[in-house]
Coordinates of C-alpha atoms in Angstrom, one line a residue:
X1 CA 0.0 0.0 0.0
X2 CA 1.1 3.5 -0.8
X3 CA 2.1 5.6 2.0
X4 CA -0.2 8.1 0.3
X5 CA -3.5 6.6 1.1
X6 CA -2.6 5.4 5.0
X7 CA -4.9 6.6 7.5
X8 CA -2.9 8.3 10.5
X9 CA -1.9 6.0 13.4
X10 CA -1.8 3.1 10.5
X11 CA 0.7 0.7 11.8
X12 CA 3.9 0.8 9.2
X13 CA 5.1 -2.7 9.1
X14 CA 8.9 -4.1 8.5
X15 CA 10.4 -5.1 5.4
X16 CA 12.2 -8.6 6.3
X17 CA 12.7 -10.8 3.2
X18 CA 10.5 -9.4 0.7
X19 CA 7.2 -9.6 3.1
X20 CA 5.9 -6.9 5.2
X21 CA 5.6 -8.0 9.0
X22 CA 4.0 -5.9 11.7
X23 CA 5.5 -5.7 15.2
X24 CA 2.9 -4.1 17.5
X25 CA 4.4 -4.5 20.6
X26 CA 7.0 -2.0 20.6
X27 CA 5.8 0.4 17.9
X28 CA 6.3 3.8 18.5
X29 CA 5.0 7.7 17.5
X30 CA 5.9 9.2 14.6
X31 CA 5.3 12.8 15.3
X32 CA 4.8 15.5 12.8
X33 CA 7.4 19.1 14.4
X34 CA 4.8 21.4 12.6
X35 CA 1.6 20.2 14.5
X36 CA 2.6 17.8 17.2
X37 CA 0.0 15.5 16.2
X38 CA 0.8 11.8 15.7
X39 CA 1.6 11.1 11.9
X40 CA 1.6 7.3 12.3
X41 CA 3.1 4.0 14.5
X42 CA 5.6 2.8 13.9
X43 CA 6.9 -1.1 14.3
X44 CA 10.0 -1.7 16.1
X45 CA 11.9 -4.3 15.2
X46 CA 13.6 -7.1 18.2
X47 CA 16.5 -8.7 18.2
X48 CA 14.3 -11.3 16.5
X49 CA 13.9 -9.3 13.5
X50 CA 17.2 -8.3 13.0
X51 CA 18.6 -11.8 13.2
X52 CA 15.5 -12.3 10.5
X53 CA 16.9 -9.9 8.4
X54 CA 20.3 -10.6 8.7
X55 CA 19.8 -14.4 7.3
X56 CA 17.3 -13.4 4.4
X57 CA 20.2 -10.9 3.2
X58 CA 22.4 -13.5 3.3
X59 CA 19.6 -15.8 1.4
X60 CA 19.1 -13.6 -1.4
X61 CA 22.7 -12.3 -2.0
X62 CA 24.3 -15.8 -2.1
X63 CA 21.5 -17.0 -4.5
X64 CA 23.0 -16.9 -8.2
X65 CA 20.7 -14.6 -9.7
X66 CA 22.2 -12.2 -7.6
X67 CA 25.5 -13.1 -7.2
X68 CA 26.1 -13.6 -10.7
X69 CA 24.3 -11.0 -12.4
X70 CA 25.6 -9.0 -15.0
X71 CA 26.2 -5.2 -14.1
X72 CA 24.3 -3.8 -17.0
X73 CA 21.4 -5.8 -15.5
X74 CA 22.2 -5.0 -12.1
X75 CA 22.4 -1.5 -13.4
X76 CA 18.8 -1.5 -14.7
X77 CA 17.4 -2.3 -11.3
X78 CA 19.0 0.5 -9.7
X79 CA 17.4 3.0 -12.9
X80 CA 13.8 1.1 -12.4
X81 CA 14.4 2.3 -8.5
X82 CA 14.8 5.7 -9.8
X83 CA 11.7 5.7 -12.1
X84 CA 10.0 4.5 -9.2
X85 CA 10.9 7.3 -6.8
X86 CA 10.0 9.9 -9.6
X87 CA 7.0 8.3 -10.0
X88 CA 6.4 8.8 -6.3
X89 CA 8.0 11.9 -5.5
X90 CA 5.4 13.6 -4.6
X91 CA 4.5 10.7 -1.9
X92 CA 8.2 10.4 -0.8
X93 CA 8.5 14.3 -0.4
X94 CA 5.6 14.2 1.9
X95 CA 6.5 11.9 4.0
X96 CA 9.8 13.7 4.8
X97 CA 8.2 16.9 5.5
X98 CA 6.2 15.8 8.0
X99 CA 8.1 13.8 10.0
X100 CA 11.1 15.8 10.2
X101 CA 9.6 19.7 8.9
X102 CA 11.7 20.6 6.2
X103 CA 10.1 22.8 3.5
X104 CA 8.3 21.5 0.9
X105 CA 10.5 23.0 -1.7
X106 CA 13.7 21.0 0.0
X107 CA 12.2 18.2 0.6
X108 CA 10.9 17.6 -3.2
X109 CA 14.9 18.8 -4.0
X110 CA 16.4 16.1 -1.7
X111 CA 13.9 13.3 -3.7
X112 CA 15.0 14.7 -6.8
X113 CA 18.7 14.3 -5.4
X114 CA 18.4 10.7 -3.9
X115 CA 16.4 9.8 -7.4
X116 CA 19.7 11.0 -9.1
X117 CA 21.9 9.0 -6.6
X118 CA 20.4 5.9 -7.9
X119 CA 20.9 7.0 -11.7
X120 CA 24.5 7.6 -10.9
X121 CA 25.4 4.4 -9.5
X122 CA 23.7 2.5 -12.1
X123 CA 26.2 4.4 -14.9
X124 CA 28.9 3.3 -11.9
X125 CA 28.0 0.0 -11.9
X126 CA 27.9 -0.8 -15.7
X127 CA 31.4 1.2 -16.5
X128 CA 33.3 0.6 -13.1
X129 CA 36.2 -1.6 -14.4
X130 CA 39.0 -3.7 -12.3
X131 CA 42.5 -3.9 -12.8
X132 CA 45.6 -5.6 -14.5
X133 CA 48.4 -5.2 -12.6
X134 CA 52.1 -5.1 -13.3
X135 CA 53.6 -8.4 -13.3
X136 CA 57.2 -8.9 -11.1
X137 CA 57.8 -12.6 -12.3
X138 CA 56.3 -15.0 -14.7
X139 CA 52.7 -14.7 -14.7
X140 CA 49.4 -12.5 -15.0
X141 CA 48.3 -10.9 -11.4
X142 CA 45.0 -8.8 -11.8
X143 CA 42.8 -7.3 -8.9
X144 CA 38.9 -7.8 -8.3
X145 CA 36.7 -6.6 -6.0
X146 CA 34.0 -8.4 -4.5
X147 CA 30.5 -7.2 -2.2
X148 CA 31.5 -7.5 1.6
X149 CA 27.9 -9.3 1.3
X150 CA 25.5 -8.2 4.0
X151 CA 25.9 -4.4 5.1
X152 CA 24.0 -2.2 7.0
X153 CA 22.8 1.3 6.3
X154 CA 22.1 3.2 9.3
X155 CA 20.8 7.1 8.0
X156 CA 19.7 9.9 10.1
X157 CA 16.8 12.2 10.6
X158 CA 18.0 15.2 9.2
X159 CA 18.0 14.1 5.0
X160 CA 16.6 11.0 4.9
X161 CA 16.5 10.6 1.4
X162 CA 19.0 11.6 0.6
X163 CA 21.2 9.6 3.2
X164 CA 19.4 6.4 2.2
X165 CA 20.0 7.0 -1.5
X166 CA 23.8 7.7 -0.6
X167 CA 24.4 4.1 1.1
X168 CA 21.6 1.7 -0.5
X169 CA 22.7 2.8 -4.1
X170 CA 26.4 2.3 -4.0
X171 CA 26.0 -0.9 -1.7
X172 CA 23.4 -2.5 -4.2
X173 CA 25.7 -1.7 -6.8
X174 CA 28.6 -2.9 -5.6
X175 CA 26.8 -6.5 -5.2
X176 CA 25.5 -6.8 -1.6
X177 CA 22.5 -7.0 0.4
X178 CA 21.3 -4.2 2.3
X179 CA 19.6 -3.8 6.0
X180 CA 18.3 -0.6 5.9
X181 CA 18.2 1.0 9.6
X182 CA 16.5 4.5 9.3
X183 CA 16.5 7.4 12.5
X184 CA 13.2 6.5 14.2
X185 CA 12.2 10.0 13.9
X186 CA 12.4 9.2 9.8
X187 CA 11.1 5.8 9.5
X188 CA 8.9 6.4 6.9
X189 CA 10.7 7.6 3.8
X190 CA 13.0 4.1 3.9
X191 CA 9.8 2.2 4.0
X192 CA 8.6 3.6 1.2
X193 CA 12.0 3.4 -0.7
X194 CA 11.6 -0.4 0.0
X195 CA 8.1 -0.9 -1.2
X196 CA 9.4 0.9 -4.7
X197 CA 12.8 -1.0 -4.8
X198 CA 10.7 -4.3 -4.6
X199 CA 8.0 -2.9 -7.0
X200 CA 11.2 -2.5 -9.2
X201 CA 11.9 -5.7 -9.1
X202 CA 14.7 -6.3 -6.9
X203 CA 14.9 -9.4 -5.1
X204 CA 13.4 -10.0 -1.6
X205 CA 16.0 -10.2 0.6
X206 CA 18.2 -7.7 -1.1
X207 CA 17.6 -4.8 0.4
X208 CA 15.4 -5.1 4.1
X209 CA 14.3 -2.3 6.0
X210 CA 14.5 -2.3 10.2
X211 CA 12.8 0.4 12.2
X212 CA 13.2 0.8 16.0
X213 CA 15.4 2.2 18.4
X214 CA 19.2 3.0 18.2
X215 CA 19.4 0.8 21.4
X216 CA 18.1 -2.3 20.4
X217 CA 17.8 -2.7 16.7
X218 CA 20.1 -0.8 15.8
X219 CA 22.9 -2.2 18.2
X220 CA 21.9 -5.8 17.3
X221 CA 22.3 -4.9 13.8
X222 CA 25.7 -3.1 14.4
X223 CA 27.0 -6.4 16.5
X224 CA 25.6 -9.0 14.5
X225 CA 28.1 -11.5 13.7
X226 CA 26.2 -11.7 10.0
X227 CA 26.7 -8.2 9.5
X228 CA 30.5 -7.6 7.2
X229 CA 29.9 -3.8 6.9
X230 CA 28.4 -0.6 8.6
X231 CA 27.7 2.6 6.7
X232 CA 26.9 5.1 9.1
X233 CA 25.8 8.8 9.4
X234 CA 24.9 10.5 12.2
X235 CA 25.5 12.1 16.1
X236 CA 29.8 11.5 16.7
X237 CA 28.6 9.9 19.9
X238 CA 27.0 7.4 18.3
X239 CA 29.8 6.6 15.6
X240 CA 32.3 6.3 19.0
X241 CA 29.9 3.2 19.9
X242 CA 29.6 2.0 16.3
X243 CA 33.5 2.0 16.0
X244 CA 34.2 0.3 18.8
X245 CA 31.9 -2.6 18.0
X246 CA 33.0 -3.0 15.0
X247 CA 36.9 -3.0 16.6
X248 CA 35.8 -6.4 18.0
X249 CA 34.6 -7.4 14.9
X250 CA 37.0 -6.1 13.2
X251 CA 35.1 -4.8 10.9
X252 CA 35.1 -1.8 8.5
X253 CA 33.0 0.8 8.8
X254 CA 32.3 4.5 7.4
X255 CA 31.2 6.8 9.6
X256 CA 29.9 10.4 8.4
X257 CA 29.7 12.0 11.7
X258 CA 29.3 16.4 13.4
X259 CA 30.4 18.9 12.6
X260 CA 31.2 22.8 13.5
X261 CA 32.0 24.3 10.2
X262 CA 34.1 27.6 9.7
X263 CA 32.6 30.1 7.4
X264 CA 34.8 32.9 6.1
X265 CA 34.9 36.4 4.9
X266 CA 37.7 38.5 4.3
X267 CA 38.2 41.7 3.3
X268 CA 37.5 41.6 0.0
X269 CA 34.3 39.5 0.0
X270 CA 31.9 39.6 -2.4
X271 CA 29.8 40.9 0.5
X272 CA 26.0 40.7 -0.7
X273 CA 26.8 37.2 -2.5
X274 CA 28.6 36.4 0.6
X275 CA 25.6 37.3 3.1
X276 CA 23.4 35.1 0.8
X277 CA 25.7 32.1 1.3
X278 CA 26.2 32.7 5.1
X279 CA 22.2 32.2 5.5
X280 CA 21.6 29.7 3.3
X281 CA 24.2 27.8 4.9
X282 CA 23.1 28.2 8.7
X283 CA 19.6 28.3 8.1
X284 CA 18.2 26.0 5.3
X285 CA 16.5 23.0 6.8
X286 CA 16.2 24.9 10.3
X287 CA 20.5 24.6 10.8
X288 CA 19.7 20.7 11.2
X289 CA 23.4 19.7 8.5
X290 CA 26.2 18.3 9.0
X291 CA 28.0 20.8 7.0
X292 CA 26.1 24.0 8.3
X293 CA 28.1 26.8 8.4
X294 CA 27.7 27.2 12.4
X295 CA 31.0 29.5 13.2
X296 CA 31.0 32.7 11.1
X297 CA 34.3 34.3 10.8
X298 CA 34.4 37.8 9.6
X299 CA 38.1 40.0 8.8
X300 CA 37.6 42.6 11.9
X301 CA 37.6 45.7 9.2
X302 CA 34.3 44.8 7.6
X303 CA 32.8 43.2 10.6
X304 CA 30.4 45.8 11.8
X305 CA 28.7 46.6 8.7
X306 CA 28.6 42.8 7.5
X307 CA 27.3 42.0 10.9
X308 CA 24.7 44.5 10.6
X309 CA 23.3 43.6 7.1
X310 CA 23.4 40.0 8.2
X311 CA 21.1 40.5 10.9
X312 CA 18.4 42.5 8.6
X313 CA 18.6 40.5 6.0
X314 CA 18.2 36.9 7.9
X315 CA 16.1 38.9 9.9
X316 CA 13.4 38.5 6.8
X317 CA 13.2 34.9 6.7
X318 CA 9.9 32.9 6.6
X319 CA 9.7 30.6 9.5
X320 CA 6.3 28.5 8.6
X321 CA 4.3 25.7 8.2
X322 CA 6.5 23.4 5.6
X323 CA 3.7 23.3 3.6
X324 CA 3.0 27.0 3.2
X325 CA 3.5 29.2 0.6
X326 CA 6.7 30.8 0.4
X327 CA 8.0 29.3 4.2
X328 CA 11.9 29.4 4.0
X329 CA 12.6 27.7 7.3
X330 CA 10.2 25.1 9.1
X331 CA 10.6 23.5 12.5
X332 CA 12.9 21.7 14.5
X333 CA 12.6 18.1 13.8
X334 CA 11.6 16.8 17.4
X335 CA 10.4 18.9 20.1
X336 CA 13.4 17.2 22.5
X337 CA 16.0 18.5 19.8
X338 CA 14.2 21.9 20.0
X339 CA 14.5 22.1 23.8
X340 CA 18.6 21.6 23.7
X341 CA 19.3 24.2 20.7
X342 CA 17.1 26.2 23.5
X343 CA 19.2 25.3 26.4
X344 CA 23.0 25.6 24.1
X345 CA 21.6 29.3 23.3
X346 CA 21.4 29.8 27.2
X347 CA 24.7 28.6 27.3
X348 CA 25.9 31.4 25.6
X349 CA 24.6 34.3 27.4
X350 CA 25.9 32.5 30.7
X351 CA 29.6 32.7 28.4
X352 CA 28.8 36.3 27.6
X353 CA 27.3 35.9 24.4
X354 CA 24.8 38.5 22.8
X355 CA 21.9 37.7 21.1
X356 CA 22.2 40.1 17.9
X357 CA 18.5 38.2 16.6
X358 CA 16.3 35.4 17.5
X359 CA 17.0 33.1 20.3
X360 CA 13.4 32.6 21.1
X361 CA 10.3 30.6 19.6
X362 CA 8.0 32.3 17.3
X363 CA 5.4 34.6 18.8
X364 CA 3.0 33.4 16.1
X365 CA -0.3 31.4 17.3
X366 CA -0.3 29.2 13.6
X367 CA 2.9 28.2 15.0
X368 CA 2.5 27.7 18.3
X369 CA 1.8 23.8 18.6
X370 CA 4.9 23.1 16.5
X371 CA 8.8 23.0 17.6
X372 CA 9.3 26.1 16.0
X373 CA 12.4 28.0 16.5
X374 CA 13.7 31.6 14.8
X375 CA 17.1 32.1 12.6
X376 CA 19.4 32.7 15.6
X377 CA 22.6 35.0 15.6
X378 CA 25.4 35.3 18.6
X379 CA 28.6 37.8 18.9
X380 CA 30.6 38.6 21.5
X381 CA 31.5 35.4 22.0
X382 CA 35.1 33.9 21.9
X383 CA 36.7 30.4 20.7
X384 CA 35.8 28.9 24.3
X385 CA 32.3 29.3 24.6
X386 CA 30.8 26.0 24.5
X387 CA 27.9 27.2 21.6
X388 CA 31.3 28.0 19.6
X389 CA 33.6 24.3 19.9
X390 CA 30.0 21.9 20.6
X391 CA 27.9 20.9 17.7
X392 CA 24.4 22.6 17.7
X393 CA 22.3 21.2 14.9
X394 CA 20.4 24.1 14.8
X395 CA 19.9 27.5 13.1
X396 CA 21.9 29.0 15.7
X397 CA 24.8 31.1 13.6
X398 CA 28.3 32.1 16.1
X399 CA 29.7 35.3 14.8
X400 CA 33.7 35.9 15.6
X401 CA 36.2 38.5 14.1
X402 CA 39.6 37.5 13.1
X403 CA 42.5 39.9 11.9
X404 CA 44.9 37.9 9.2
X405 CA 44.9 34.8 7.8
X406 CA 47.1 33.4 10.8
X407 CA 44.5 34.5 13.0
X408 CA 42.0 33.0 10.8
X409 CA 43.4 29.3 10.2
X410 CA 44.2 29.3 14.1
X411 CA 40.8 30.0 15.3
X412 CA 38.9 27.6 12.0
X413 CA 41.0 24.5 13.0
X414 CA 41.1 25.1 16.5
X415 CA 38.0 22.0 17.0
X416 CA 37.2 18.7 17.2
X417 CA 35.4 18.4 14.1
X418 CA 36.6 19.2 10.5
X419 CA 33.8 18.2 8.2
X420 CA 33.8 21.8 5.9
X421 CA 34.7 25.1 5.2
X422 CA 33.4 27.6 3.3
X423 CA 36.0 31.2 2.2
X424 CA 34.7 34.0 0.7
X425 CA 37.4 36.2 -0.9
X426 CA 38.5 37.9 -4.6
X427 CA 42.1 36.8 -3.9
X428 CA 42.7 33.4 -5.6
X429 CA 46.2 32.7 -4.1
X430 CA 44.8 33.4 -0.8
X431 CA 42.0 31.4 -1.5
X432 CA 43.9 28.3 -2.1
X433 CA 46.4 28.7 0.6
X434 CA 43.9 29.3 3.0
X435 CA 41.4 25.8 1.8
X436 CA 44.7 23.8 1.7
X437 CA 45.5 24.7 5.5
X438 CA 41.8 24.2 6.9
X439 CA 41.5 20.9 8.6
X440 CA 38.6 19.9 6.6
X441 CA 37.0 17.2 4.3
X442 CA 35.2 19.8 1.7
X443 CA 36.3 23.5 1.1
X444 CA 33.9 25.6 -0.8
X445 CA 35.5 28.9 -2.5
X446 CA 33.3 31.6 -2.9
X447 CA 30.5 29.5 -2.4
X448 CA 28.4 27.3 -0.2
X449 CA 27.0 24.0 0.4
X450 CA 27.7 23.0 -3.4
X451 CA 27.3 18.7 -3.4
X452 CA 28.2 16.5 -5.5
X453 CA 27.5 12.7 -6.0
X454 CA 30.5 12.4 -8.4
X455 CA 32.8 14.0 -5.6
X456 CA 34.1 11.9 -2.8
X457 CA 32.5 13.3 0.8
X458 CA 33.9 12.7 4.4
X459 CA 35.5 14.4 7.3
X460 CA 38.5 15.1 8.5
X461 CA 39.2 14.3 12.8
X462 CA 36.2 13.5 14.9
X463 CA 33.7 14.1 11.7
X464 CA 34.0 10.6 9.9
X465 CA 36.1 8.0 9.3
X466 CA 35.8 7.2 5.0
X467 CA 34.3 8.7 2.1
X468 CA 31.3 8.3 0.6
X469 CA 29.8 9.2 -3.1
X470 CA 31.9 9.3 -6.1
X471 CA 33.7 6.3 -7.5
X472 CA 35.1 5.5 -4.2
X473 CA 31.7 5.8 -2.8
X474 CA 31.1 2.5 -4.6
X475 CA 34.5 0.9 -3.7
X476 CA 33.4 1.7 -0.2
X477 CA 31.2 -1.8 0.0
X478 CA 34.0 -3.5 -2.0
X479 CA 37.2 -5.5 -0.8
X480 CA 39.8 -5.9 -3.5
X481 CA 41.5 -9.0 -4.2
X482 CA 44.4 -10.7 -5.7
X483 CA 44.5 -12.7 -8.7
X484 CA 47.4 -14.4 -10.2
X485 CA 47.8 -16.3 -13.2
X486 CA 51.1 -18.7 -13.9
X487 CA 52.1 -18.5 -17.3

């Protein structure tokens, strides 16, 4: 059944094997941030289920119409998954924006993204070739790469779709099966991405779907003896835990983990393009990004002004209803994740901080019911405060001066995190010393927030371990091996 025509509190049922199996006794809320009110239930899976899953992955990917199939043919599959999504875009857009309040406008963007991340991998999949390698001695030595076999896909509640798109395309395309463990906040969009993946045509078993909690199915899942890889994105405490599982498994993992990204201005900014950039990359999707620009640095010459037209200008944006017309920021995606942006912003006038706008719910009575919260801006703060070194997840913008580029690299690197960076400047040479220097996986110049499935994505320090999209996103659910030929 299409999530389109469910009634609310409908039960939403695993996907184990191909067949859709209910598990009442646990379910939990899904709850829509705009309203409050309950979109649906939710089934969480046991330790039962995931051992379920776990064998029928390794059912279906051992059987030969899997195992050997052809990638042109596997590369169909992932395109009929694509038409699928496009087919239900408007379904699969939906479900996002209520369970975790992005705009509509983003969230029919991020379907039309994760539709594309299929497409991709299915033109990686048929062209992806191995390798002959240089002989030392009589004979032919080549390298293949095989599927790790079952993997798990563990996605967060900030992009759903495109986080699932990210992991199940590339895995499926490199040959294994797939447990798909979405944020329990998210369930939905997965489900729905397995209902169009089977009406695609791939086979049951390939790709399974697991809702619950972190804490039970989603730590079976990591510790299961059955599992060969985990592919996850999400809190940095979390991907601690995950990594030292899979230490005694010793098994690889990627993890795409916080961040506290540095966003800069000199001098000789293109300051109105640069003010666009600086909102868009704080504040779309409510600040809830790995990569949002959360620590403004602005050269101490042009601070005041730039400051000033920041404020006004951000100062305009539509918090709304996701669903209404012209809403440029919706609500926090849980009411709990609302209450600690709340209390790190009171962290910050107990540090010193100044609230230069925001810092409070809406006053608005159409928004009252939801977990609202408005663009936020701090100054006075230095490199200490904890709303300027912890990660916030919010669309809560730090604001420090710096005087030279020394200045400048010293304060950006000076954290735990080092996911991205953003520089805004004319000067090219400084430009490129500057990105080579930041301790950071992606460096956007004069720009912000630019992605790319073709370009390898990952953090640097205690943002991620591994690199997803892009070629090596593929090779990511691949190990290589040796073959040699006597001649």
């Amino acid at each position: 059944m299409s999530a389109a025509s469910e009634t609310p509190h409908a039960l939403k049922p695993l996907l184990i094997a191909g067949e859709w199996i209910a598990a009442p006794g646990q379910a939990f809320e899904s709850i829509n941030p705009a309203t409050g009110q309950t979109n649906f239930l939710i089934s969480a899976a046991s330790e039962a289920h995931v051992d379920q899953a776990v064998e029928s992955a390794w059912n279906a990917v051992r059987q030969p119409a899997w195992r050997d199939m052809l990638p042109h043919k596997r590369a169909a599959l992932l395109r009929a998954i694509a038409d699928g999504m496009d087919r239900h875009a408007d379904t699969l857009a939906r479900l996002q924006m209520i369970e975790n309040g992005k705009v509509q406008a983003e969230c029919r963007a991020q379907v039309a993204s994760a539709s594309a991340t299929f497409r991709y991998y299915a033109g990686v999949c048929e062209t992806l070739t191995a390798e002959v390698t240089p002989p030392r001695g009589d004979y032919l030595s080549m390298t293949q790469y095989e599927p790790y076999g079952v993997v798990a896909a563990i996605t967060p509640w900030n992009s759903p779709m495109t986080m699932e798109a990210q992991k199940v395309a590339p895995a499926l395309a490199a040959g294994n099966a797939v447990i798909l463990k979405p944020s329990e906040v998210t369930s939905s969009p997965a489900l729905e991405l397995g209902r169009i993946a089977l009406e695609a045509g791939l086979p049951p078993g390939i790709l399974n779907v697991v809702t619950g909690l972190g804490a039970t199915a989603g730590k079976r899942l990591v510790e299961h003896p059955g599992v060969r890889m985990v592919s996850f994105t999400g809190g940095t405490a979390s991907g601690r835990a995950i990594a030292r599982a899979a230490a005694d498994k010793l098994m690889p993992v990627a993890l795409e983990l916080g961040g506290k990204s540095p966003h800069i201005v000199f001098a000789d900014a293109a300051q109105d393009a640069a003010i666009d950039a600086v909102i868009g990359g704080i504040f779309e999707g409510s600040g809830q990004s790995c990569v949002a620009g959360s620590r403004l640095y602005v050269q101490r010459g042009i601070a005041q002004a730039f400051i000033e037209q920041l404020v006004a200008r951000a100062g305009r944006l539509k918090v709304g209803l996701p669903d209404a017309a012209g809403a440029q920021m919706g609500p926090i995606a849980s009411f709990a994740h609302r209450d600690k942006i709340e209390g790190m912003v009171g962290t910050a006038l107990e540090d010193g901080g100044e609230i230069l706008l925001g810092g409070r719910r809406p006053d608005s009575d159409a928004l009252r019911a939801g977990a609202f919260y408005l663009p936020t801006i701090l100054g006075r703060l230095d490199g200490n405060a904890r709303v300027v070194r912890e990660e916030i997840f919010g669309p809560v913008l730090c604001v420090l001066p710096f005087d030279d580029e020394e200045d400048l690299v010293a304060q950006a690197n000076d954290s735990a995190y080092g996911l991205a960076a953003g520089i805004w400047t004319a000067d090219y040479r400084r430009a490129w010393r500057v990105a080579r220097r930041l301790e950071a996986g992606s460096v956007w110049i004069n720009t912000y927030k630019q992605l790319s499935i073709a370009t390898p994505f990952g953090g640097f320090k205690q943002s991620g371990i591994g690199r997803e999209k892009g070629l090596s996103g593929l090779r990511l659910y691949q190990q290589s091996k040796g073959i040699y030929w006597g001649l």
